[in-house]
Amino acid sequence: NAGVTQTPKFQVLKTGQSMTLQCAQDMNHNSMYWYRQDPGMGLRLIYYSASEGTTDKGEVPNGYNVSRLNKREFSLRLESAAPSQTSVYFCASTNGPLAKNIQYFGAGTRLSVL
Amino acid sequence: SQQGEEDPQALSIQEGENATMNCSYKTSINNLQWYRQNSGRGLVHLILIRSNEREKHSGRLRVTLDTSKKSSSLLITASRAADTASYFCATDPKETSGTYKYIFGTGTRLKVLA
């Protein structure tokens, strides 16, 4: 039972390059989330998808786009990476009360932008 | 802005001692959860307490919630070296009910010395 799978685990980009972070869950959850984690800042919500076909901005959406490809997959795209986007990115999913309100997290993608 | 602020930011104790960490939040909530993050890993759910509950236990974990003070505490009894991790509170604000957009605090780094 894989849970939430993120790829890649590590990535180094140059300023201005683009990339897509992939996330897939196999728990049939409706809601999916992208967070970034920076030292001393906890987790901050970038974008979320309450259900297939919908996406909404979180606290720090600037510089990012998302796609809810289907119920399983939710990708995060950096169109033109900036050093300020150096961070650890986590994907999470939940089914709200149907999942006891628990968010399940992937292992993270560690991104460095030079 | 962050909903949850945790205190202390870091805590170092001897194995066998109890560890207490606190979380304060800003707005009315449906529930509050605690998550653990081992170094280099994703977050893992520990325990959930609903807004109408005052105390909850799970194994060596005890969580309290004071909605009048907008605060919660997590007590880990008889700590073990394996409890070394960062601990985060996460709130489900009433104002965003149904989106399961949990807001995470800044975390407490716990180190248990053998």
Short mmCIF file of N, CA and C in Angstrom, two decimals, chain B residues 25-92:
data_model
loop_
_atom_site.label_atom_id
_atom_site.label_comp_id
_atom_site.label_asym_id
_atom_site.label_seq_id
_atom_site.Cartn_x
_atom_site.Cartn_y
_atom_site.Cartn_z
N TYR B 25 -3.47 29.02 18.60
CA TYR B 25 -4.04 29.31 17.30
C TYR B 25 -4.94 30.53 17.39
N LYS B 26 -5.42 30.98 16.23
CA LYS B 26 -6.03 32.31 16.21
C LYS B 26 -7.55 32.32 16.06
N THR B 27 -8.09 31.36 15.29
CA THR B 27 -9.53 31.43 15.00
C THR B 27 -10.24 30.17 15.47
N SER B 28 -11.55 30.19 15.46
CA SER B 28 -12.35 29.04 15.90
C SER B 28 -12.09 27.84 14.99
N ILE B 29 -12.08 26.67 15.60
CA ILE B 29 -11.70 25.47 14.86
C ILE B 29 -12.75 24.36 14.98
N ASN B 30 -12.69 23.44 14.01
CA ASN B 30 -13.49 22.22 14.10
C ASN B 30 -12.74 21.15 14.89
N ASN B 31 -11.46 21.06 14.62
CA ASN B 31 -10.63 20.10 15.35
C ASN B 31 -9.18 20.55 15.28
N LEU B 32 -8.37 19.94 16.09
CA LEU B 32 -6.92 20.20 16.10
C LEU B 32 -6.22 18.86 16.08
N GLN B 33 -5.17 18.79 15.29
CA GLN B 33 -4.43 17.53 15.17
C GLN B 33 -2.96 17.78 15.48
N TRP B 34 -2.29 16.73 15.88
CA TRP B 34 -0.84 16.75 16.05
C TRP B 34 -0.23 15.75 15.07
N TYR B 35 0.86 16.20 14.44
CA TYR B 35 1.60 15.37 13.51
C TYR B 35 3.05 15.31 13.95
N ARG B 36 3.71 14.24 13.55
CA ARG B 36 5.13 14.07 13.83
C ARG B 36 5.88 13.99 12.51
N GLN B 37 7.08 14.57 12.48
CA GLN B 37 7.93 14.50 11.30
C GLN B 37 9.32 14.07 11.71
N ASN B 38 9.71 12.89 11.29
CA ASN B 38 11.08 12.46 11.49
C ASN B 38 11.96 13.15 10.44
N SER B 39 13.22 13.30 10.76
CA SER B 39 14.13 14.03 9.90
C SER B 39 14.12 13.48 8.48
N GLY B 40 13.88 14.36 7.52
CA GLY B 40 13.92 13.96 6.12
C GLY B 40 12.71 13.20 5.64
N ARG B 41 11.65 13.17 6.43
CA ARG B 41 10.47 12.39 6.07
C ARG B 41 9.23 13.28 6.02
N GLY B 42 8.13 12.71 5.55
CA GLY B 42 6.85 13.41 5.56
C GLY B 42 6.22 13.39 6.94
N LEU B 43 5.11 14.11 7.08
CA LEU B 43 4.43 14.17 8.37
C LEU B 43 3.52 12.96 8.55
N VAL B 44 3.42 12.54 9.79
CA VAL B 44 2.58 11.40 10.14
C VAL B 44 1.61 11.82 11.23
N HIS B 45 0.35 11.52 11.03
CA HIS B 45 -0.69 11.90 11.99
C HIS B 45 -0.52 11.14 13.30
N LEU B 46 -0.68 11.86 14.42
CA LEU B 46 -0.60 11.24 15.74
C LEU B 46 -1.97 11.14 16.40
N ILE B 47 -2.67 12.26 16.49
CA ILE B 47 -3.90 12.28 17.29
C ILE B 47 -4.74 13.49 16.88
N LEU B 48 -6.04 13.35 16.96
CA LEU B 48 -6.99 14.42 16.65
C LEU B 48 -7.87 14.65 17.86
N ILE B 49 -8.12 15.92 18.15
CA ILE B 49 -9.05 16.28 19.22
C ILE B 49 -10.08 17.24 18.66
N ARG B 50 -11.35 16.96 18.87
CA ARG B 50 -12.41 17.79 18.34
C ARG B 50 -12.64 19.00 19.23
N SER B 51 -13.29 20.01 18.69
CA SER B 51 -13.45 21.26 19.42
C SER B 51 -14.31 21.10 20.68
N ASN B 52 -15.13 20.05 20.74
CA ASN B 52 -15.97 19.83 21.93
C ASN B 52 -15.32 18.87 22.93
N GLU B 53 -14.09 18.50 22.67
CA GLU B 53 -13.35 17.62 23.59
C GLU B 53 -12.31 18.44 24.34
N ARG B 54 -11.98 18.01 25.54
CA ARG B 54 -11.00 18.74 26.34
C ARG B 54 -9.70 17.96 26.49
N GLU B 55 -9.80 16.64 26.43
CA GLU B 55 -8.60 15.83 26.62
C GLU B 55 -8.77 14.53 25.85
N LYS B 56 -7.64 14.05 25.34
CA LYS B 56 -7.66 12.79 24.62
C LYS B 56 -6.34 12.07 24.83
N HIS B 57 -6.41 10.74 24.90
CA HIS B 57 -5.22 9.94 25.12
C HIS B 57 -5.06 8.94 23.99
N SER B 58 -3.79 8.65 23.68
CA SER B 58 -3.48 7.59 22.74
C SER B 58 -2.11 7.05 23.11
N GLY B 59 -2.10 5.88 23.74
CA GLY B 59 -0.82 5.32 24.18
C GLY B 59 -0.10 6.25 25.14
N ARG B 60 1.13 6.66 24.80
CA ARG B 60 1.90 7.57 25.65
C ARG B 60 1.61 9.05 25.36
N LEU B 61 0.65 9.30 24.50
CA LEU B 61 0.31 10.68 24.13
C LEU B 61 -0.93 11.14 24.87
N ARG B 62 -0.86 12.39 25.35
CA ARG B 62 -2.03 13.02 25.96
C ARG B 62 -2.15 14.41 25.37
N VAL B 63 -3.31 14.71 24.81
CA VAL B 63 -3.57 16.01 24.21
C VAL B 63 -4.67 16.71 24.98
N THR B 64 -4.48 17.98 25.24
CA THR B 64 -5.54 18.79 25.83
C THR B 64 -5.88 19.93 24.88
N LEU B 65 -7.09 20.41 25.00
CA LEU B 65 -7.56 21.52 24.17
C LEU B 65 -8.34 22.49 25.03
N ASP B 66 -7.98 23.75 24.97
CA ASP B 66 -8.70 24.81 25.68
C ASP B 66 -9.16 25.81 24.63
N THR B 67 -10.40 25.69 24.20
CA THR B 67 -10.89 26.56 23.13
C THR B 67 -11.05 28.00 23.60
N SER B 68 -11.24 28.21 24.90
CA SER B 68 -11.37 29.58 25.39
C SER B 68 -10.04 30.33 25.29
N LYS B 69 -8.94 29.59 25.43
CA LYS B 69 -7.62 30.19 25.31
C LYS B 69 -7.02 29.96 23.93
N LYS B 70 -7.73 29.23 23.09
CA LYS B 70 -7.23 28.88 21.77
C LYS B 70 -5.83 28.26 21.88
N SER B 71 -5.76 27.21 22.67
CA SER B 71 -4.46 26.57 22.85
C SER B 71 -4.64 25.08 23.07
N SER B 72 -3.57 24.34 22.76
CA SER B 72 -3.54 22.90 22.94
C SER B 72 -2.16 22.51 23.43
N SER B 73 -2.10 21.38 24.12
CA SER B 73 -0.80 20.87 24.52
C SER B 73 -0.71 19.40 24.18
N LEU B 74 0.50 18.98 23.86
CA LEU B 74 0.79 17.57 23.60
C LEU B 74 1.80 17.11 24.64
N LEU B 75 1.46 16.09 25.38
CA LEU B 75 2.36 15.50 26.37
C LEU B 75 2.76 14.11 25.90
N ILE B 76 4.06 13.89 25.84
CA ILE B 76 4.59 12.55 25.55
C ILE B 76 5.19 12.05 26.85
N THR B 77 4.65 10.97 27.38
CA THR B 77 5.17 10.45 28.65
C THR B 77 6.25 9.40 28.39
N ALA B 78 7.14 9.27 29.37
CA ALA B 78 8.21 8.27 29.32
C ALA B 78 8.88 8.25 27.95
N SER B 79 9.45 9.38 27.57
CA SER B 79 9.98 9.53 26.21
C SER B 79 11.10 8.54 25.92
N ARG B 80 11.22 8.25 24.63
CA ARG B 80 12.24 7.33 24.13
C ARG B 80 13.06 8.04 23.07
N ALA B 81 14.24 7.54 22.81
CA ALA B 81 15.09 8.13 21.77
C ALA B 81 14.36 8.18 20.44
N ALA B 82 13.51 7.19 20.19
CA ALA B 82 12.77 7.12 18.93
C ALA B 82 11.71 8.22 18.80
N ASP B 83 11.43 8.93 19.90
CA ASP B 83 10.49 10.05 19.84
C ASP B 83 11.14 11.31 19.29
N THR B 84 12.45 11.29 19.10
CA THR B 84 13.15 12.43 18.54
C THR B 84 12.58 12.74 17.15
N ALA B 85 12.04 13.95 17.01
CA ALA B 85 11.34 14.34 15.78
C ALA B 85 10.86 15.77 15.95
N SER B 86 10.26 16.31 14.91
CA SER B 86 9.56 17.59 15.01
C SER B 86 8.07 17.30 15.12
N TYR B 87 7.39 18.09 15.93
CA TYR B 87 5.97 17.90 16.17
C TYR B 87 5.21 19.16 15.77
N PHE B 88 4.15 18.97 15.01
CA PHE B 88 3.37 20.08 14.49
C PHE B 88 1.91 19.95 14.91
N CYS B 89 1.33 21.08 15.27
CA CYS B 89 -0.12 21.09 15.43
C CYS B 89 -0.73 21.57 14.11
N ALA B 90 -1.94 21.14 13.84
CA ALA B 90 -2.65 21.53 12.63
C ALA B 90 -4.11 21.77 12.99
N THR B 91 -4.62 22.89 12.59
CA THR B 91 -6.01 23.23 12.91
C THR B 91 -6.88 23.22 11.66
N ASP B 92 -8.13 22.85 11.86
CA ASP B 92 -9.15 22.86 10.81
C ASP B 92 -10.09 24.02 11.14
#
